[in-house]
Amino acid sequence: MFFFDKKFCVSITDRNGLFLYVNKNFCDLSGYSEEELIGQSYRIVNPDYEQENFTEELEQFFTSGEAWQKNIRAIAKDGTPYWVNANIIPILDESGQNLQFLSIDSDITARELTKQNLRNIQNALHYSSVVAITNAQGVITYVNENFCALSQYSSEELIGKTHRIVNSNYHPKSFFKEMWNTIQGGDIWEGDVCNRAKDGSLYWVSTTIVPFLDDEGKPEQYIAIRYDITARKQAEESLEIALQNDFRTTVKNLQNAIFKYTTTDNGEIKFTLFEGQIIERLGILVDKLYTGEYEHIFIEEVRSKLTEYLFAGLAGEIVQFEMEWDGLHLLVYLSPIEKDGEVVEVVGTAIDITARIEAEKVIEHMAYYDSLTGLPNRRNFQETLEKKITSASEDSPFAIMFLDLDRFKNVNDTLGHHVGDQLLIAVGERLRDCVQDEEAVGRLSGDEFVILVDSGDSDELTALASQIVNYLSQPYFFEKQEIFVAPSIGIALFPNDGADYSMLLRNADTAMYLAKEAGKGTFRFFTKELHEELMEKTFFEMELRQALEKEQFLLHYQPQFDLMSGQIKGMEALVRWNHPVRGYISPMKFISIAEENGFILPLGEWVLKTACSQAKAWQEQGHPPLRISVNVSMKQFNHPFFVDDVLRVLKETGLHPSFLNLEITESMMSDVKNCETVLQELYSAGITVSVDDFGTGYSSLLYLSKFPLSHLKIDQAFIRELSKNNTAIVKAIIDLAKNLGLNVIAEGVETEEQEEFLKQLQCDEVQGYLYSKPIPREEIEQLLMKL
């Protein structure tokens, strides 16, 4: 239990909820000592705990085979709340009865407090701000009630329009051009905008526009947060008028603060005006300001900063700064007033921007954190990594882990995106548990996560990657569904595997891809050798796709003989790739890649058409009509227009359907309904179908007896080595075929011993090197001329 004791809060209680054991982490978090907890009820840290109901709930979960897991709010000894994610499992006696309960808890207090704060800020943002969302083209897709109230338009009138509907023509075109250049470049734009309401009146809004980027880093929508500053603008206009008149009466009723100051003969700050309703909220005693007691009003930290700015204004500078005072955030403007080239006084305004600052916190979180998991998003992770690269050196290596969930698409497709989203949240939480710094885990997009690890030690990275694979591979429970996924992880080290963000991420992604190829649910370190291997495969795939257009493919044909008479019954068409540089490339190398990338569909059609055309040509040349066999891939067989494509090829080539045999594998018969439909359509058209490599799959004998098949082909692996077990299997396959009324073809026959064995079992047909290897068209024609 050392790992859990070191990382989690662990406790054991009896059936009555009394503590029997607590570890140090539990004591540290609750504030109680071990002596204060042992023998006490769980109620000591959870006043809402009811032993009977809780025990009944636990046993219901355990009876159904589910683990009990919840987030619990507890109270520490000093009265402060804390939260844990509790996982409780039963400790059973020999008869299977529950004796005790083991609870393994992880501290999620910081996460819960963050959620509460963000929720409060978001609520405040909704009720205090003017919010609009547009798509990438600027078309409005959402507005809140504040937007409608301020603009006097209904949501129906606004949604589907652009912001031109409230354009006041106050700003020049260059103003909006600069704004669009900023947000389309992925940056946040801030500024004051004058708009026109539906009744024609003007209003001003302080605006912040945040672009939200897609996986390629391009804006896909924009969120605009605005605040009505019409009163402030009116106040500024009133201030300009008041500067020419006695404005004290005017400014007293302003929401924000207006002040004037100058200096005494001793060079000290002297306020001559300080008005506005915000003064009461700040608790400023104006009389003391007027009597020169300025230094006694502000605390040292505020006074020092403020004095520096005030004297800058007296020096003739136009000053703008922000400051925090007594829980409020203020934006202060200082405007010097000159006479005969000298500053005689400074006029200032102090505006309450607390709501804007709080909104900016939400905006920053929305722009830099994933909305689903709460993890740092792609933009956040990139900036963090680039800063780390800038400050790092060869003596301070680190690593990034690129993580992708295997089989995640199956979860979305079968259980729905709601469950998929819950799974991503749970994966994010487990990743947080595996690393010390929560900010080191990020979600890039979809099911792709990334981890920044402050270590270049391969043993430490191997241990962490193994822990992540094991932890994330444990089952997840959602809506009484048990879900299993596993991660594939690629690891790249700085600076050996990349000196910048793009290269590190690309190489970690490459290593992750290779981990998937290695069997998934594992990890791989990036190496140059692996990279070269992947590049070779990439180039190979590119050449493979071009090979069809460049006519580099050709067919070889292997005769199939009647075992008793020795007459040719048919030929199997086998594709070959004659590369101009590499020479002949084995189908074992390129067929699997073609299956993987989908190229098998056009390649398979080419093989079918070429084989049928050649069979028809031989008939027209006067050769005996022979059956031509063509292998069919899984993707071809499952294609919705497969049968139509086969019939079209037969019509185009003029080959009669009775001379075409299609070879499928046992695995294609796993989808019984689709297989039965396709085979029946082919049978009705007069096309025969044989099962290739029979004996290596798991076909059902029941369905095998119902499907319209013509041949079973015994896999050459059984023929090549006639061991005791293999001879029994071959005999069983031939007996099975005879009982089902099917012919048998044995492939891979290479010796007379094998031939004699097959004759004794009355096998129907054979093919293999004993008779002929696969040979080109010209050699087959020479063979046909001898018939």
mmCIF file of C-alpha atoms in Angstrom, residues 157-353:
data_model
loop_
_atom_site.group_PDB
_atom_site.id
_atom_site.type_symbol
_atom_site.label_atom_id
_atom_site.label_comp_id
_atom_site.label_asym_id
_atom_site.label_seq_id
_atom_site.Cartn_x
_atom_site.Cartn_y
_atom_site.Cartn_z
ATOM 1 C CA GLU A 157 -33.671 40.554 -34.691
ATOM 2 C CA LEU A 158 -29.980 40.178 -33.808
ATOM 3 C CA ILE A 159 -29.187 36.492 -34.365
ATOM 4 C CA GLY A 160 -28.209 35.841 -37.957
ATOM 5 C CA LYS A 161 -27.126 39.469 -38.492
ATOM 6 C CA THR A 162 -23.684 41.041 -38.157
ATOM 7 C CA HIS A 163 -22.800 43.903 -35.823
ATOM 8 C CA ARG A 164 -23.477 46.329 -38.681
ATOM 9 C CA ILE A 165 -27.029 46.377 -37.319
ATOM 10 C CA VAL A 166 -25.790 48.545 -34.412
ATOM 11 C CA ASN A 167 -23.088 50.443 -36.333
ATOM 12 C CA SER A 168 -23.275 54.153 -35.560
ATOM 13 C CA ASN A 169 -20.851 55.240 -38.325
ATOM 14 C CA TYR A 170 -18.972 57.067 -35.568
ATOM 15 C CA HIS A 171 -15.716 55.187 -36.197
ATOM 16 C CA PRO A 172 -13.720 55.198 -39.459
ATOM 17 C CA LYS A 173 -13.385 51.993 -41.488
ATOM 18 C CA SER A 174 -9.752 51.709 -40.418
ATOM 19 C CA PHE A 175 -10.943 51.273 -36.808
ATOM 20 C CA PHE A 176 -12.807 48.052 -37.622
ATOM 21 C CA LYS A 177 -10.124 46.909 -40.077
ATOM 22 C CA GLU A 178 -7.552 46.975 -37.275
ATOM 23 C CA MET A 179 -9.980 45.120 -34.988
ATOM 24 C CA TRP A 180 -10.548 42.331 -37.573
ATOM 25 C CA ASN A 181 -6.837 41.993 -38.311
ATOM 26 C CA THR A 182 -6.228 41.469 -34.587
ATOM 27 C CA ILE A 183 -8.887 38.837 -33.886
ATOM 28 C CA GLN A 184 -8.424 36.962 -37.173
ATOM 29 C CA GLY A 185 -4.781 36.620 -36.181
ATOM 30 C CA GLY A 186 -5.921 34.816 -33.024
ATOM 31 C CA ASP A 187 -5.266 37.726 -30.606
ATOM 32 C CA ILE A 188 -7.635 39.398 -28.129
ATOM 33 C CA TRP A 189 -8.869 42.905 -29.081
ATOM 34 C CA GLU A 190 -9.915 45.598 -26.589
ATOM 35 C CA GLY A 191 -11.373 49.041 -27.205
ATOM 36 C CA ASP A 192 -14.279 51.436 -26.749
ATOM 37 C CA VAL A 193 -17.022 51.330 -29.418
ATOM 38 C CA CYS A 194 -19.881 53.717 -30.116
ATOM 39 C CA ASN A 195 -23.044 51.909 -31.263
ATOM 40 C CA ARG A 196 -26.534 53.003 -32.278
ATOM 41 C CA ALA A 197 -29.632 51.532 -30.599
ATOM 42 C CA LYS A 198 -32.835 50.671 -32.441
ATOM 43 C CA ASP A 199 -34.421 54.034 -31.539
ATOM 44 C CA GLY A 200 -31.442 55.893 -33.044
ATOM 45 C CA SER A 201 -29.782 56.849 -29.760
ATOM 46 C CA LEU A 202 -26.032 56.338 -29.313
ATOM 47 C CA TYR A 203 -24.432 54.312 -26.583
ATOM 48 C CA TRP A 204 -20.809 53.424 -25.747
ATOM 49 C CA VAL A 205 -19.437 50.015 -24.746
ATOM 50 C CA SER A 206 -16.022 48.977 -23.490
ATOM 51 C CA THR A 207 -15.386 45.861 -25.591
ATOM 52 C CA THR A 208 -13.175 42.778 -25.300
ATOM 53 C CA ILE A 209 -13.296 40.259 -28.174
ATOM 54 C CA VAL A 210 -11.791 36.795 -27.664
ATOM 55 C CA PRO A 211 -11.178 34.526 -30.681
ATOM 56 C CA PHE A 212 -11.649 30.789 -30.096
ATOM 57 C CA LEU A 213 -9.372 28.726 -32.317
ATOM 58 C CA ASP A 214 -9.910 25.373 -34.018
ATOM 59 C CA ASP A 215 -7.393 22.494 -34.088
ATOM 60 C CA GLU A 216 -5.481 24.237 -36.890
ATOM 61 C CA GLY A 217 -5.134 27.475 -34.913
ATOM 62 C CA LYS A 218 -7.706 29.398 -36.992
ATOM 63 C CA PRO A 219 -10.600 31.342 -35.358
ATOM 64 C CA GLU A 220 -13.874 29.428 -35.480
ATOM 65 C CA GLN A 221 -15.940 31.822 -33.348
ATOM 66 C CA TYR A 222 -15.637 35.074 -31.395
ATOM 67 C CA ILE A 223 -16.996 35.988 -27.960
ATOM 68 C CA ALA A 224 -17.477 39.687 -27.275
ATOM 69 C CA ILE A 225 -17.769 40.911 -23.654
ATOM 70 C CA ARG A 226 -18.980 44.509 -23.388
ATOM 71 C CA TYR A 227 -19.745 46.976 -20.621
ATOM 72 C CA ASP A 228 -21.981 49.983 -20.930
ATOM 73 C CA ILE A 229 -19.718 53.026 -20.521
ATOM 74 C CA THR A 230 -22.207 55.548 -21.869
ATOM 75 C CA ALA A 231 -22.345 57.224 -18.462
ATOM 76 C CA ARG A 232 -18.557 57.478 -18.405
ATOM 77 C CA LYS A 233 -18.446 59.015 -21.873
ATOM 78 C CA GLN A 234 -21.170 61.442 -20.881
ATOM 79 C CA ALA A 235 -19.191 62.225 -17.777
ATOM 80 C CA GLU A 236 -16.125 62.942 -19.819
ATOM 81 C CA GLU A 237 -18.147 65.249 -22.046
ATOM 82 C CA SER A 238 -19.588 66.894 -18.970
ATOM 83 C CA LEU A 239 -16.061 67.239 -17.618
ATOM 84 C CA GLU A 240 -14.940 69.106 -20.723
ATOM 85 C CA ILE A 241 -17.828 71.504 -20.306
ATOM 86 C CA ALA A 242 -17.213 71.812 -16.600
ATOM 87 C CA LEU A 243 -13.561 72.692 -17.151
ATOM 88 C CA GLN A 244 -14.775 75.952 -18.605
ATOM 89 C CA ASN A 245 -17.297 76.513 -15.790
ATOM 90 C CA ASP A 246 -17.670 75.659 -12.161
ATOM 91 C CA PHE A 247 -18.313 71.889 -12.474
ATOM 92 C CA ARG A 248 -18.406 70.868 -8.799
ATOM 93 C CA THR A 249 -22.196 70.560 -8.797
ATOM 94 C CA THR A 250 -22.099 68.539 -12.001
ATOM 95 C CA VAL A 251 -19.556 65.980 -10.882
ATOM 96 C CA LYS A 252 -21.007 65.280 -7.458
ATOM 97 C CA ASN A 253 -23.608 62.979 -8.940
ATOM 98 C CA LEU A 254 -21.249 61.143 -11.278
ATOM 99 C CA GLN A 255 -20.863 57.421 -10.643
ATOM 100 C CA ASN A 256 -17.056 57.595 -10.780
ATOM 101 C CA ALA A 257 -14.593 59.974 -9.129
ATOM 102 C CA ILE A 258 -13.462 63.331 -10.545
ATOM 103 C CA PHE A 259 -10.572 65.124 -8.906
ATOM 104 C CA LYS A 260 -8.116 68.006 -9.394
ATOM 105 C CA TYR A 261 -4.815 68.585 -7.675
ATOM 106 C CA THR A 262 -1.775 70.825 -7.749
ATOM 107 C CA THR A 263 1.268 71.385 -5.518
ATOM 108 C CA THR A 264 1.881 73.586 -2.520
ATOM 109 C CA ASP A 265 4.786 75.988 -2.203
ATOM 110 C CA ASN A 266 6.602 73.162 -0.422
ATOM 111 C CA GLY A 267 6.154 70.891 -3.439
ATOM 112 C CA GLU A 268 3.562 68.640 -1.762
ATOM 113 C CA ILE A 269 0.423 67.256 -3.412
ATOM 114 C CA LYS A 270 -2.700 69.309 -2.717
ATOM 115 C CA PHE A 271 -6.174 68.200 -3.866
ATOM 116 C CA THR A 272 -8.551 71.009 -4.815
ATOM 117 C CA LEU A 273 -11.448 68.800 -5.930
ATOM 118 C CA PHE A 274 -12.470 65.214 -5.203
ATOM 119 C CA GLU A 275 -16.099 64.372 -6.047
ATOM 120 C CA GLY A 276 -18.176 61.420 -7.193
ATOM 121 C CA GLN A 277 -20.319 58.691 -5.670
ATOM 122 C CA ILE A 278 -17.470 56.153 -5.686
ATOM 123 C CA ILE A 279 -15.799 58.149 -2.897
ATOM 124 C CA GLU A 280 -18.188 56.707 -0.289
ATOM 125 C CA ARG A 281 -17.416 53.163 -1.446
ATOM 126 C CA LEU A 282 -13.696 53.879 -1.089
ATOM 127 C CA GLY A 283 -14.169 55.409 2.362
ATOM 128 C CA ILE A 284 -12.174 58.540 1.505
ATOM 129 C CA LEU A 285 -12.460 61.480 3.926
ATOM 130 C CA VAL A 286 -12.458 64.329 1.432
ATOM 131 C CA ASP A 287 -11.976 67.026 4.081
ATOM 132 C CA LYS A 288 -8.582 65.544 4.968
ATOM 133 C CA LEU A 289 -7.564 65.644 1.309
ATOM 134 C CA TYR A 290 -8.415 69.338 1.104
ATOM 135 C CA THR A 291 -6.496 70.148 4.286
ATOM 136 C CA GLY A 292 -3.331 68.543 2.951
ATOM 137 C CA GLU A 293 -3.455 65.268 4.866
ATOM 138 C CA TYR A 294 -3.091 63.258 1.662
ATOM 139 C CA GLU A 295 -0.321 61.020 2.963
ATOM 140 C CA HIS A 296 -2.386 59.869 5.957
ATOM 141 C CA ILE A 297 -5.326 58.602 3.877
ATOM 142 C CA PHE A 298 -3.625 55.971 1.730
ATOM 143 C CA ILE A 299 -1.672 52.996 2.978
ATOM 144 C CA GLU A 300 2.040 52.965 2.174
ATOM 145 C CA GLU A 301 1.798 50.502 -0.760
ATOM 146 C CA VAL A 302 -0.963 52.534 -2.462
ATOM 147 C CA ARG A 303 0.524 55.932 -1.565
ATOM 148 C CA SER A 304 3.958 55.099 -3.009
ATOM 149 C CA LYS A 305 2.549 53.999 -6.360
ATOM 150 C CA LEU A 306 -0.015 56.793 -6.527
ATOM 151 C CA THR A 307 2.486 59.545 -5.684
ATOM 152 C CA GLU A 308 4.745 58.500 -8.558
ATOM 153 C CA TYR A 309 1.887 58.838 -11.047
ATOM 154 C CA LEU A 310 0.590 62.113 -9.564
ATOM 155 C CA PHE A 311 3.963 63.803 -9.955
ATOM 156 C CA ALA A 312 4.238 62.446 -13.512
ATOM 157 C CA GLY A 313 0.991 64.288 -14.276
ATOM 158 C CA LEU A 314 2.398 67.466 -12.753
ATOM 159 C CA ALA A 315 5.436 67.033 -15.021
ATOM 160 C CA GLY A 316 3.145 67.335 -18.029
ATOM 161 C CA GLU A 317 2.614 63.653 -18.846
ATOM 162 C CA ILE A 318 -0.802 62.277 -19.783
ATOM 163 C CA VAL A 319 -1.018 59.312 -17.433
ATOM 164 C CA GLN A 320 -3.223 56.222 -17.447
ATOM 165 C CA PHE A 321 -2.851 53.423 -14.900
ATOM 166 C CA GLU A 322 -4.762 50.795 -12.990
ATOM 167 C CA MET A 323 -4.717 50.258 -9.249
ATOM 168 C CA GLU A 324 -6.454 48.095 -6.661
ATOM 169 C CA TRP A 325 -7.827 49.707 -3.533
ATOM 170 C CA ASP A 326 -10.002 48.198 -0.851
ATOM 171 C CA GLY A 327 -11.242 45.387 -3.122
ATOM 172 C CA LEU A 328 -12.011 47.660 -6.085
ATOM 173 C CA HIS A 329 -10.098 47.873 -9.360
ATOM 174 C CA LEU A 330 -9.785 51.437 -10.617
ATOM 175 C CA LEU A 331 -8.740 52.877 -13.972
ATOM 176 C CA VAL A 332 -7.229 56.338 -13.435
ATOM 177 C CA TYR A 333 -6.649 59.047 -16.067
ATOM 178 C CA LEU A 334 -4.528 62.133 -15.358
ATOM 179 C CA SER A 335 -4.709 65.110 -17.748
ATOM 180 C CA PRO A 336 -2.359 68.092 -17.128
ATOM 181 C CA ILE A 337 -3.790 71.595 -17.666
ATOM 182 C CA GLU A 338 -1.208 74.081 -18.880
ATOM 183 C CA LYS A 339 -1.118 77.866 -18.863
ATOM 184 C CA ASP A 340 1.648 79.771 -20.566
ATOM 185 C CA GLY A 341 3.514 76.504 -21.096
ATOM 186 C CA GLU A 342 3.426 75.442 -17.435
ATOM 187 C CA VAL A 343 1.231 72.871 -15.680
ATOM 188 C CA VAL A 344 -1.049 74.722 -13.265
ATOM 189 C CA GLU A 345 -3.126 71.704 -12.184
ATOM 190 C CA VAL A 346 -4.031 68.157 -13.146
ATOM 191 C CA VAL A 347 -7.557 66.844 -13.721
ATOM 192 C CA GLY A 348 -8.151 63.169 -13.082
ATOM 193 C CA THR A 349 -10.881 60.545 -13.226
ATOM 194 C CA ALA A 350 -11.066 57.260 -11.348
ATOM 195 C CA ILE A 351 -13.367 54.684 -12.922
ATOM 196 C CA ASP A 352 -14.516 51.453 -11.262
ATOM 197 C CA ILE A 353 -13.478 48.594 -13.585
#
